[in-house]
Coordinates of C-alpha atoms in Angstrom, one line a residue:
Chain A
M1 CA 36.0 134.1 78.0
A2 CA 36.7 130.6 78.4
N3 CA 36.5 130.8 74.7
L4 CA 39.2 134.3 74.0
R5 CA 41.2 132.2 76.0
Q6 CA 41.0 128.5 73.7
T7 CA 41.9 131.3 71.1
L8 CA 45.1 132.8 71.7
Y9 CA 46.3 129.5 72.9
A10 CA 45.8 128.0 69.7
W11 CA 46.9 131.4 68.2
R12 CA 50.0 131.3 70.4
D13 CA 50.6 128.1 69.1
A14 CA 50.5 128.3 65.7
E15 CA 53.1 131.5 66.2
A16 CA 55.6 129.8 68.3
A17 CA 54.9 127.2 65.7
K18 CA 55.6 129.0 62.8
L19 CA 58.3 130.7 63.6
G20 CA 60.2 127.2 65.1
V21 CA 60.7 128.9 68.4
E22 CA 59.7 127.9 72.3
L23 CA 56.0 129.2 73.2
F24 CA 57.4 131.4 76.0
R25 CA 59.3 133.3 73.1
V26 CA 55.6 134.2 71.7
L27 CA 53.8 135.0 75.0
P28 CA 54.1 132.7 78.2
N29 CA 51.1 131.5 79.4
N30 CA 50.2 134.2 82.4
A31 CA 50.3 137.3 79.5
L32 CA 47.9 135.2 78.1
D33 CA 45.4 134.4 81.2
E34 CA 46.2 137.9 82.0
I35 CA 44.6 139.3 78.3
V36 CA 41.2 137.0 79.0
K37 CA 40.8 138.4 82.9
A38 CA 42.1 142.1 81.3
L39 CA 40.4 142.6 78.0
P40 CA 42.8 144.7 76.8
R41 CA 40.9 147.1 74.1
T42 CA 44.0 149.9 73.7
K43 CA 47.8 149.5 73.4
D44 CA 48.3 151.2 76.7
E45 CA 46.1 148.8 78.4
L46 CA 47.6 145.6 76.7
T47 CA 50.9 146.7 77.3
A48 CA 50.4 147.4 81.2
I49 CA 49.7 143.4 80.9
K50 CA 53.2 142.0 82.5
G51 CA 55.4 140.4 79.5
I52 CA 54.2 142.6 76.9
K53 CA 56.7 145.1 76.0
E54 CA 56.8 147.3 73.3
A55 CA 58.5 145.3 71.3
K56 CA 55.5 142.8 71.9
Y57 CA 53.1 144.9 71.2
R58 CA 54.9 146.2 67.4
E59 CA 55.3 142.2 66.8
F60 CA 51.8 140.7 67.6
G61 CA 49.9 144.1 69.3
K62 CA 47.4 144.9 66.4
V63 CA 46.5 140.8 66.5
I64 CA 45.7 140.5 70.2
L65 CA 44.0 143.4 69.8
A66 CA 41.9 142.0 66.9
M67 CA 41.0 138.7 68.6
V68 CA 40.2 140.6 72.2
D69 CA 38.0 143.0 70.4
E70 CA 36.2 139.8 67.6
H71 CA 35.5 137.7 71.5
A72 CA 33.7 141.4 72.5
G73 CA 32.4 141.6 69.3
A74 CA 31.0 138.2 69.0
S75 CA 28.8 138.8 71.7
H76 CA 27.2 141.5 70.9
Q77 CA 27.0 139.9 67.2
L78 CA 24.6 136.6 68.9
S79 CA 22.2 139.2 67.6
D80 CA 23.1 140.8 65.3
T81 CA 23.0 139.3 62.1
S82 CA 25.5 141.8 60.0
R83 CA 28.1 138.4 59.5
Q84 CA 30.4 140.7 57.0
S85 CA 31.4 143.5 58.7
T86 CA 32.9 140.4 60.9
R87 CA 34.4 138.8 58.0
S88 CA 36.5 141.8 56.3
D89 CA 37.1 143.2 60.1
L90 CA 38.7 139.0 60.6
K91 CA 40.9 139.9 56.3
A92 CA 42.0 142.8 58.2
V93 CA 43.0 142.1 61.4
S94 CA 44.9 138.6 61.1
P95 CA 45.9 136.1 58.4
R96 CA 44.2 133.1 60.5
S97 CA 41.0 134.6 60.6
D98 CA 40.0 131.3 61.1
L99 CA 41.6 130.7 64.4
V100 CA 39.2 133.7 66.0
L101 CA 35.7 133.2 64.2
P102 CA 33.4 133.2 67.0
D103 CA 32.4 129.8 68.2
L104 CA 28.8 129.9 67.6
V105 CA 29.5 131.8 64.2
P106 CA 28.9 128.6 62.6
L107 CA 26.0 127.0 64.5
A108 CA 23.6 129.5 63.0
S109 CA 20.9 128.5 61.5
E110 CA 21.0 126.4 58.3
E111 CA 19.9 129.0 55.8
T112 CA 22.9 131.0 56.8
T113 CA 25.1 131.1 53.5
F114 CA 28.8 131.6 53.7
S115 CA 31.8 133.3 51.4
V116 CA 34.1 130.5 50.5
S117 CA 36.7 132.2 52.2
A118 CA 34.6 132.7 55.7
Y119 CA 33.8 129.1 55.2
L120 CA 37.0 127.8 55.2
D121 CA 37.9 130.2 58.3
I122 CA 35.3 128.1 59.7
V123 CA 36.3 124.6 58.6
N124 CA 39.6 125.6 59.3
R125 CA 38.5 126.4 63.0
E126 CA 37.0 123.0 63.1
L127 CA 39.7 121.9 61.9
Y128 CA 42.6 123.3 64.5
R129 CA 40.0 121.6 67.1
I130 CA 41.6 118.2 66.4
R131 CA 45.3 117.5 66.9
A132 CA 46.4 113.6 65.9
R133 CA 48.4 111.4 65.6
V134 CA 48.7 109.9 62.5
V135 CA 50.8 107.0 60.5
G136 CA 51.6 106.3 57.0
E137 CA 53.2 105.1 54.6
V138 CA 55.5 108.2 52.9
T139 CA 54.6 108.3 49.2
S140 CA 56.7 111.7 48.1
I141 CA 59.0 114.4 50.5
K142 CA 59.8 117.5 48.5
F143 CA 61.6 120.1 50.4
Q144 CA 60.8 124.3 49.2
G145 CA 62.5 126.8 51.0
S146 CA 61.6 126.5 54.1
A147 CA 59.0 124.5 53.8
V148 CA 58.5 120.0 53.4
Y149 CA 56.2 117.8 51.3
I150 CA 55.2 114.5 53.1
G151 CA 53.0 112.4 50.8
L152 CA 51.9 109.8 52.9
K153 CA 49.7 107.0 51.8
D154 CA 47.2 103.8 54.4
A155 CA 49.2 101.3 54.9
E156 CA 45.9 99.1 54.3
D157 CA 43.5 101.3 51.5
E158 CA 45.6 103.7 49.8
S159 CA 44.0 106.8 51.2
A160 CA 46.7 110.3 51.0
L161 CA 47.5 112.8 53.2
S162 CA 49.2 115.7 52.3
V163 CA 51.3 116.8 55.7
F164 CA 52.6 120.3 54.9
M165 CA 55.9 120.6 57.7
W166 CA 58.2 123.8 58.4
E167 CA 62.0 122.7 57.6
R168 CA 62.6 123.8 60.8
E169 CA 60.6 121.5 62.5
Y170 CA 62.0 119.2 60.2
A171 CA 65.3 119.4 61.3
T172 CA 64.0 119.3 64.5
A173 CA 63.2 115.2 63.9
G174 CA 66.6 114.7 63.3
I175 CA 65.3 111.8 60.6
E176 CA 66.2 111.1 57.0
V177 CA 62.5 110.3 56.3
A178 CA 62.6 108.9 52.3
A179 CA 59.5 107.2 50.2
G180 CA 59.1 103.9 51.4
M181 CA 58.9 104.5 55.2
A182 CA 56.5 104.1 57.7
V183 CA 56.1 106.7 59.9
A184 CA 54.5 109.2 62.3
V185 CA 53.1 112.5 62.5
E186 CA 51.6 115.0 65.1
G187 CA 49.8 118.7 64.6
R188 CA 46.4 119.4 63.0
S189 CA 44.8 120.0 59.5
D190 CA 44.1 123.1 58.0
V191 CA 42.8 123.5 54.0
Y192 CA 45.4 125.9 52.2
K193 CA 42.7 128.6 51.3
P194 CA 44.3 129.9 47.6
T195 CA 44.2 125.9 46.7
G196 CA 41.5 124.4 48.3
R197 CA 43.1 121.5 49.5
L198 CA 43.7 120.3 52.4
S199 CA 47.0 119.5 54.3
F200 CA 48.2 118.3 57.7
R201 CA 50.7 120.3 58.9
A202 CA 52.8 118.4 61.0
E203 CA 54.3 119.7 64.0
T204 CA 56.5 116.6 64.5
I205 CA 57.8 113.8 63.3
E206 CA 58.8 110.6 63.9
L207 CA 59.7 106.4 62.8
V208 CA 57.5 103.6 63.3
G209 CA 58.5 100.3 63.8
E210 CA 61.6 98.8 65.5
G211 CA 63.2 98.0 62.0
A212 CA 62.9 102.1 60.6
L213 CA 64.3 102.9 63.8
K214 CA 67.0 100.7 63.8
K215 CA 68.0 101.5 60.4
A216 CA 68.2 105.4 61.1
Y217 CA 70.2 104.2 64.5
D218 CA 72.8 102.3 63.2
A219 CA 72.6 105.3 60.4
L220 CA 73.1 108.0 62.6
K221 CA 75.4 106.4 65.3
K222 CA 77.8 105.3 62.6
K223 CA 77.8 108.5 61.3
L224 CA 78.7 110.1 64.6
D225 CA 80.9 108.2 65.6
E226 CA 82.8 108.8 62.3
E227 CA 82.7 112.4 63.4
G228 CA 84.4 111.8 66.5
V229 CA 81.0 112.7 68.7
F230 CA 81.7 109.9 70.4
A231 CA 85.4 110.3 71.1
P232 CA 86.6 108.7 74.4
E233 CA 88.7 111.4 74.7
K234 CA 86.5 114.4 74.6
K235 CA 84.6 112.7 78.1
R236 CA 85.2 115.3 80.6
P237 CA 85.3 114.2 84.1
L238 CA 83.0 115.7 86.9
S239 CA 84.1 117.7 88.9
E240 CA 85.1 116.9 92.2
Y241 CA 82.0 117.4 95.1
P242 CA 79.2 118.9 92.1
E243 CA 77.3 120.5 94.0
R244 CA 75.1 122.5 91.4
I245 CA 73.2 120.1 89.5
G246 CA 70.8 120.4 86.1
L247 CA 68.2 118.0 85.8
I248 CA 66.0 117.0 83.2
T249 CA 63.5 114.0 82.9
S250 CA 60.1 114.2 83.6
K251 CA 58.1 115.3 86.8
T252 CA 55.7 112.5 86.6
G253 CA 57.8 109.7 85.9
A254 CA 59.8 107.6 88.8
V255 CA 63.0 107.8 88.3
I256 CA 62.7 111.5 89.3
H257 CA 62.1 110.0 93.3
D258 CA 64.6 107.5 92.3
F259 CA 67.2 110.1 91.6
L260 CA 65.9 112.5 94.5
N261 CA 66.3 109.8 97.0
N262 CA 69.4 108.2 96.0
L263 CA 71.2 111.1 96.0
G264 CA 73.5 111.8 98.9
K265 CA 72.5 113.9 101.5
F266 CA 75.3 117.1 100.3
G267 CA 73.6 119.8 99.7
F268 CA 73.2 119.0 96.2
K269 CA 71.3 122.3 94.4
V270 CA 68.7 120.3 92.2
R271 CA 67.7 122.8 89.7
F272 CA 65.0 121.3 87.7
T273 CA 62.7 121.3 84.7
D274 CA 60.1 118.7 83.5
A275 CA 60.6 117.3 79.4
R276 CA 58.6 114.8 78.1
V277 CA 60.5 112.0 77.4
E278 CA 58.6 110.0 75.0
G279 CA 57.5 110.5 71.5
A280 CA 58.3 113.5 68.9
A281 CA 57.5 116.3 71.3
A282 CA 60.2 115.3 73.4
V283 CA 62.6 116.3 71.5
K284 CA 61.3 120.1 71.6
E285 CA 61.4 120.2 75.1
I286 CA 65.0 118.1 75.5
L287 CA 66.7 121.0 73.8
A288 CA 64.8 124.1 75.8
A289 CA 66.0 122.4 78.8
I290 CA 70.0 121.6 77.9
K291 CA 69.9 124.5 75.8
Y292 CA 68.6 126.6 79.2
F293 CA 70.8 124.6 81.2
S294 CA 73.7 126.1 78.9
E295 CA 73.5 129.6 80.0
E296 CA 73.2 128.6 83.6
E297 CA 76.3 128.5 86.7
I298 CA 76.4 124.5 86.8
D299 CA 78.5 121.2 87.7
A300 CA 76.7 118.9 85.9
L301 CA 73.9 118.3 83.5
V302 CA 71.8 115.4 84.6
I303 CA 69.9 113.6 81.9
I304 CA 67.1 111.1 82.8
R305 CA 64.6 108.1 82.2
G306 CA 63.6 105.1 82.9
G307 CA 63.8 102.7 80.0
G308 CA 62.1 102.0 77.4
S309 CA 61.9 100.2 73.9
L310 CA 63.7 102.3 70.8
E311 CA 61.0 104.0 69.7
S312 CA 59.7 105.4 73.1
L313 CA 63.8 106.2 73.4
Q314 CA 63.9 108.3 70.2
A315 CA 64.2 111.9 71.5
F316 CA 67.7 110.0 73.1
N317 CA 68.8 109.0 69.8
N318 CA 67.4 112.5 67.9
E319 CA 70.8 114.3 66.3
R320 CA 70.1 117.0 68.0
V321 CA 70.0 116.2 71.0
V322 CA 73.2 114.8 70.6
R323 CA 74.9 117.1 69.1
A324 CA 73.4 119.5 72.1
I325 CA 74.2 116.7 74.4
A326 CA 77.7 116.5 72.7
E327 CA 78.2 120.6 72.6
F328 CA 77.0 121.3 76.8
P329 CA 79.8 122.8 78.4
R330 CA 80.1 121.4 81.6
P331 CA 79.9 118.0 82.6
T332 CA 76.9 115.5 81.2
I333 CA 75.3 112.2 82.9
V334 CA 73.1 110.9 80.8
A335 CA 71.5 107.7 82.6
I336 CA 68.6 106.4 80.0
G337 CA 67.3 102.6 80.3
H338 CA 67.7 100.4 77.5
D339 CA 66.9 97.1 75.9
K340 CA 70.0 96.7 73.8
D341 CA 70.9 99.8 71.8
V342 CA 72.4 101.8 74.0
P343 CA 70.3 105.6 74.0
L344 CA 72.8 107.7 71.4
A345 CA 72.5 110.3 74.2
Q346 CA 73.9 107.8 76.3
L347 CA 77.4 107.2 74.0
V348 CA 77.4 111.6 73.7
A349 CA 77.7 112.0 77.3
D350 CA 80.5 112.1 79.2
H351 CA 78.8 110.0 82.0
A352 CA 76.4 107.3 81.4
P353 CA 76.1 104.9 83.9
S354 CA 72.9 102.7 83.9
T355 CA 69.8 103.8 85.7
P356 CA 69.1 106.9 87.4
T357 CA 70.0 105.6 90.8
A358 CA 73.9 105.2 89.1
A359 CA 74.2 108.7 88.3
T360 CA 73.2 109.5 91.5
V361 CA 76.3 106.9 92.4
L362 CA 78.5 109.2 90.8
L363 CA 77.8 112.3 91.3
N364 CA 77.7 111.0 95.5
R365 CA 81.1 109.2 94.8
S366 CA 83.2 112.6 95.7
W367 CA 81.6 113.1 98.7
D368 CA 81.4 110.0 99.4
E369 CA 84.7 109.6 99.5
G370 CA 85.3 113.1 100.6
V371 CA 83.8 111.8 104.1
H372 CA 86.2 108.4 103.3
T373 CA 89.2 110.5 103.0
M374 CA 89.2 113.3 105.8
R375 CA 87.9 109.7 108.6
Y376 CA 91.3 108.4 107.2
F377 CA 93.7 111.7 107.6
I378 CA 91.8 112.5 111.2
K379 CA 93.1 109.1 111.9
D380 CA 96.1 109.0 109.2
I381 CA 97.8 112.6 111.1
S382 CA 97.7 112.1 114.2
A383 CA 99.0 108.5 113.7
L384 CA 101.3 109.7 112.0
Y385 CA 102.3 112.1 114.3
Q386 CA 102.2 109.8 117.3
G387 CA 104.2 107.6 115.5
E388 CA 106.9 110.5 114.8
L389 CA 106.8 110.6 119.0
W390 CA 106.6 107.0 119.5
A391 CA 110.2 106.7 116.5
N392 CA 111.3 109.3 118.7
K393 CA 111.2 108.0 122.3
E394 CA 112.3 104.7 121.4
R395 CA 115.1 106.5 119.4
L396 CA 115.5 108.0 123.5
G397 CA 115.0 104.3 124.8
T398 CA 117.6 103.3 122.9
L399 CA 119.7 106.7 123.7
N400 CA 119.0 105.1 127.4
D401 CA 119.6 101.7 126.3
V402 CA 123.3 103.1 125.2
V403 CA 123.9 104.7 127.9
R404 CA 122.8 102.3 130.5
A405 CA 125.0 100.0 128.6
A406 CA 127.9 102.4 129.1
F407 CA 126.9 103.0 132.7
A408 CA 126.9 99.1 132.8
E409 CA 129.7 98.3 131.0
I410 CA 131.9 100.3 133.9
T411 CA 129.5 99.5 136.9
M412 CA 130.8 95.7 136.0
R413 CA 134.3 96.6 135.1
F414 CA 134.2 98.4 138.5
S415 CA 132.6 95.6 140.3
V416 CA 134.8 93.2 138.6
A417 CA 137.8 95.0 140.1
S418 CA 135.7 95.2 143.6
R419 CA 135.3 91.8 142.8
E420 CA 139.0 91.3 142.2
F421 CA 139.6 93.5 145.4
S422 CA 137.5 92.2 148.0
E423 CA 138.8 88.5 146.5
A424 CA 142.7 89.5 146.8
L425 CA 141.9 91.2 150.0
L426 CA 140.0 88.0 151.4
L427 CA 143.5 85.7 150.3
L428 CA 145.4 88.8 151.8
G429 CA 143.1 88.4 155.3
R430 CA 143.6 84.6 154.9
W431 CA 147.3 84.5 154.2
F432 CA 147.3 86.7 157.1
T433 CA 144.8 84.9 159.4
K434 CA 146.9 81.8 158.0
R435 CA 150.2 83.7 159.0
G436 CA 149.0 84.3 161.9
E437 CA 147.9 80.7 162.6
M438 CA 151.6 79.8 162.0
L439 CA 152.8 82.5 164.0
R440 CA 151.1 81.7 166.6
R441 CA 152.1 78.8 166.1
E442 CA 155.5 79.1 165.7
A443 CA 155.5 81.2 168.5
G444 CA 153.8 78.3 170.6
D445 CA 156.9 75.4 169.7
L446 CA 159.2 77.7 170.5
V447 CA 158.1 78.5 173.8
G448 CA 157.7 74.9 174.0
N449 CA 160.9 74.8 172.6
F450 CA 162.0 77.3 175.1
H451 CA 160.7 76.2 178.1
R452 CA 162.1 72.4 177.4
A453 CA 165.1 74.4 176.4
L454 CA 164.8 75.6 180.0
L455 CA 164.1 72.8 181.4
D456 CA 166.7 71.1 179.6
A457 CA 169.4 73.5 180.7
G458 CA 168.0 73.4 184.1
R459 CA 168.8 69.3 184.3
E460 CA 171.8 70.0 182.6
V461 CA 172.5 73.0 185.4
G462 CA 171.3 70.3 188.0
E463 CA 173.2 67.6 187.3
S464 CA 176.7 70.3 186.3
S465 CA 176.1 71.2 189.7
R466 CA 176.1 68.4 191.2
L467 CA 179.3 67.1 188.6
L468 CA 180.3 70.9 190.3
Q469 CA 179.9 68.9 193.6
L470 CA 181.6 66.3 192.6
H471 CA 184.5 67.6 191.4
N472 CA 184.4 70.9 194.0
P473 CA 188.3 70.5 194.8
L474 CA 187.4 71.6 198.6
R475 CA 184.9 68.7 198.3
Q476 CA 188.7 67.1 197.9
L477 CA 190.1 69.6 200.7
R478 CA 187.7 67.5 203.4
L479 CA 188.9 64.5 201.7
G480 CA 192.9 65.8 203.2
Y481 CA 193.6 67.0 199.8
S482 CA 195.3 70.7 199.9
I483 CA 195.6 73.0 197.0
L484 CA 199.0 74.7 196.7
S485 CA 199.8 77.6 194.9
K486 CA 202.4 80.1 194.5
G487 CA 202.0 83.9 193.4
G488 CA 198.0 83.2 192.9
K489 CA 198.8 80.4 190.6
V490 CA 197.8 76.9 191.0
V491 CA 201.6 74.6 191.3
R492 CA 200.9 71.7 189.4
S493 CA 204.8 70.2 189.8
A494 CA 207.3 70.2 192.4
K495 CA 209.9 71.3 190.3
D496 CA 208.1 74.8 190.4
L497 CA 208.5 74.4 193.9
P498 CA 212.6 74.9 194.7
A499 CA 213.5 74.8 198.2
G500 CA 213.3 77.6 199.6
T501 CA 210.4 78.6 198.2
H502 CA 207.3 79.9 199.8
F503 CA 204.2 79.4 198.8
E504 CA 200.5 78.5 200.2
A505 CA 198.9 75.5 200.7
R506 CA 195.4 75.9 200.8
L507 CA 193.6 73.1 203.5
S508 CA 189.7 72.5 204.1
D509 CA 189.7 75.0 206.6
G510 CA 192.1 77.1 205.9
T511 CA 195.6 78.2 204.1
I512 CA 198.7 78.2 205.3
E513 CA 202.3 79.7 204.5
A514 CA 204.7 77.2 204.0
Q515 CA 208.8 76.8 202.8
T516 CA 210.2 73.7 201.3
I517 CA 212.7 72.7 202.6
T518 CA 214.4 70.5 201.1
H519 CA 215.0 70.1 197.6
P520 CA 212.7 67.6 196.1
R521 CA 212.9 64.2 194.9
S522 CA 210.7 62.2 193.4
D523 CA 209.5 60.6 196.6
Q524 CA 210.4 64.1 198.8
K525 CA 208.6 65.1 201.5
Y526 CA 207.3 68.4 201.7
K527 CA 208.1 69.8 205.1
V528 CA 204.7 71.9 205.9
E529 CA 204.4 74.7 208.4
P530 CA 201.0 75.9 208.9
Chain B
M1 CA 73.4 127.7 105.2
P2 CA 77.3 125.7 105.2
K3 CA 79.9 127.5 105.1
A4 CA 79.9 126.7 101.5
N5 CA 82.5 128.8 100.4
I6 CA 86.2 126.2 101.5
N7 CA 86.9 125.1 99.1
L8 CA 87.1 120.6 99.5
T9 CA 89.4 120.0 96.2
E10 CA 92.0 122.6 97.8
T11 CA 91.6 121.9 101.1
M12 CA 92.4 118.2 100.8
K13 CA 95.4 118.9 99.1
K14 CA 96.2 120.4 101.3
L15 CA 95.3 117.6 104.2
R16 CA 97.9 115.5 101.5
A17 CA 99.9 117.4 101.4
I18 CA 100.5 117.2 104.7
T19 CA 99.8 113.2 105.5
A20 CA 102.9 113.1 102.3
W21 CA 105.0 115.7 104.7
F22 CA 104.7 113.4 107.2
D23 CA 105.5 110.6 105.0
A24 CA 108.1 111.8 103.4
E25 CA 110.4 113.3 106.0
K26 CA 112.4 111.1 108.1
E27 CA 113.3 112.7 111.0
I28 CA 110.7 114.5 112.0
D29 CA 111.2 118.5 113.9
V30 CA 108.4 117.1 116.6
E31 CA 107.3 121.2 116.9
K32 CA 106.8 121.1 113.2
G33 CA 105.3 118.1 113.2
L34 CA 102.9 119.8 116.1
E35 CA 102.8 122.5 113.9
K36 CA 100.9 120.3 110.9
V37 CA 99.1 118.7 112.8
K38 CA 97.2 121.7 113.9
E39 CA 96.9 123.0 110.2
G40 CA 95.6 119.4 109.7
A41 CA 92.9 119.8 112.4
E42 CA 92.2 123.5 111.6
L43 CA 91.1 121.9 107.4
I44 CA 89.6 118.7 109.1
K45 CA 87.4 120.7 111.0
A46 CA 86.2 123.2 108.1
S47 CA 86.0 120.0 106.0
R48 CA 83.6 118.0 108.1
E49 CA 81.5 121.6 108.5
R50 CA 81.2 120.7 104.7
L51 CA 80.7 117.1 104.6
K52 CA 78.3 116.5 106.8
E53 CA 75.0 115.5 106.2
L54 CA 73.0 118.8 104.5
E55 CA 69.5 118.8 102.6
N56 CA 69.3 119.0 99.4
E57 CA 68.0 121.6 97.6
F58 CA 65.3 121.2 94.5
E59 CA 64.0 123.5 92.4
E60 CA 62.3 123.7 89.4
V61 CA 62.7 125.8 87.1
K62 CA 59.9 125.1 83.9
K63 CA 58.3 128.2 85.1
K64 CA 61.2 130.4 84.7
L65 CA 61.3 128.6 81.6
G66 CA 57.4 130.0 80.5
E67 CA 58.0 133.3 82.2
D68 CA 61.1 134.5 80.6
A69 CA 59.2 136.0 77.8

């Protein structure tokens, strides 16, 4: 069974190469495996296999059935000597009959003879097993329709090899091959039956030697630069908080681990396609992956690869790859480790971090910033509000102070007034006290004076009474004196007592009535009548 | 699954607007300020929900490429 499997795969690969499409576009691996398992012999059986619908059947059905038939037939042919029928069948069913010849046929006896065609079929089938990478110097290059013919010669001994290539695949390589260049081609040889010439069917072609590569690199860089493919204004910013990532790299490299390990845990959804990242074949796989992602909903496309020489990085200096990145509908991040010459894929990318780890930094950035900003918001908003509250509090405080100050002023005035009042009161009190004292003192003086005056008066009275005593007329009377009076009036002159005048004479022990007898003279004597 | 349906960019913009509002107002109406703070708290809560540590998903799509007939 392994035989049929090998046959089918070889046919599929060749068919895809011929049509210039991805392998799965012809038939996916699992469909081929299914055919090997089910060995369909009819259309119904074949179309029952997943992946093979009516359209596929129309395109490849007969060929596939023929291959299966052939395989089944070959098992019988071990005992069947009829080669003719086999050959004619082959011719009828497939132009690539070389691929479906059973393994054991040519290994039969040496006496077996072949027709030219059958022989070449056998040769071609055997040649198909030898896939190789061949390096040589270009002697000629010719374009003819959809084919490219390249003459290669050995660098040492002039050995020559004719190389055939589909123009489409040549274009994919993205290089301008000219005579004298050293190139490496990868593919298989076969003999072109109509001419019997051997030619190498190259699937990929690439430049060899740093010098040539550098030249090609510089030329392409210049050309794309002039077209404005690398223009800074074309660079698109990475969307904030990218989530869906399309990742293209090699599954086997270390960089994929670096990338995944350094990608922050922010719920990224990484969709990954494994692609070779070295050698000419890488171009096709990278292109297929870019094309795939260009139709997917992603936030950013990431293409990463570890460091390498110009030669190993050819795929990233490939014109078609560069253009595919330039035309990618969403932001691109390309991180390719490199020595001196920045891979053109990086120049064209929107973001070209130096390492795959740096690519994760780019993707993490807005998330990290988000986390940071959020902390800032949490602190800031409450702080701002608190600040406002503080400010309000302060304003209230200020207002309070103003009111307090106003009151304080009033109180102060009041207290001044009250102090002044109490001072005045005090003064008044003191004045009263003083006045009181003065009064008391004055009163005392007054009493003293009065007392003294009284004493003086007493003394004077005593004196006076003594004087009075002294001068009392009654006392004189006792001494013999008498007082004469007439009509109650003291008689002081004799003239007042003419003769015959009645008068009174007071003596110390009584009064007598008297009458003047003679007319008084100066020494007249008074007759006194008792 | 996270509340991935919140638009972080929009949310951040709103939060920035809130802080800007605080910064711009000379005399803040305390009630209005409180409203803003509440709104901010809601936004912050939703954003933190989305920004917290979350496992990444990884899916290889090569198979799909091969199977896609």
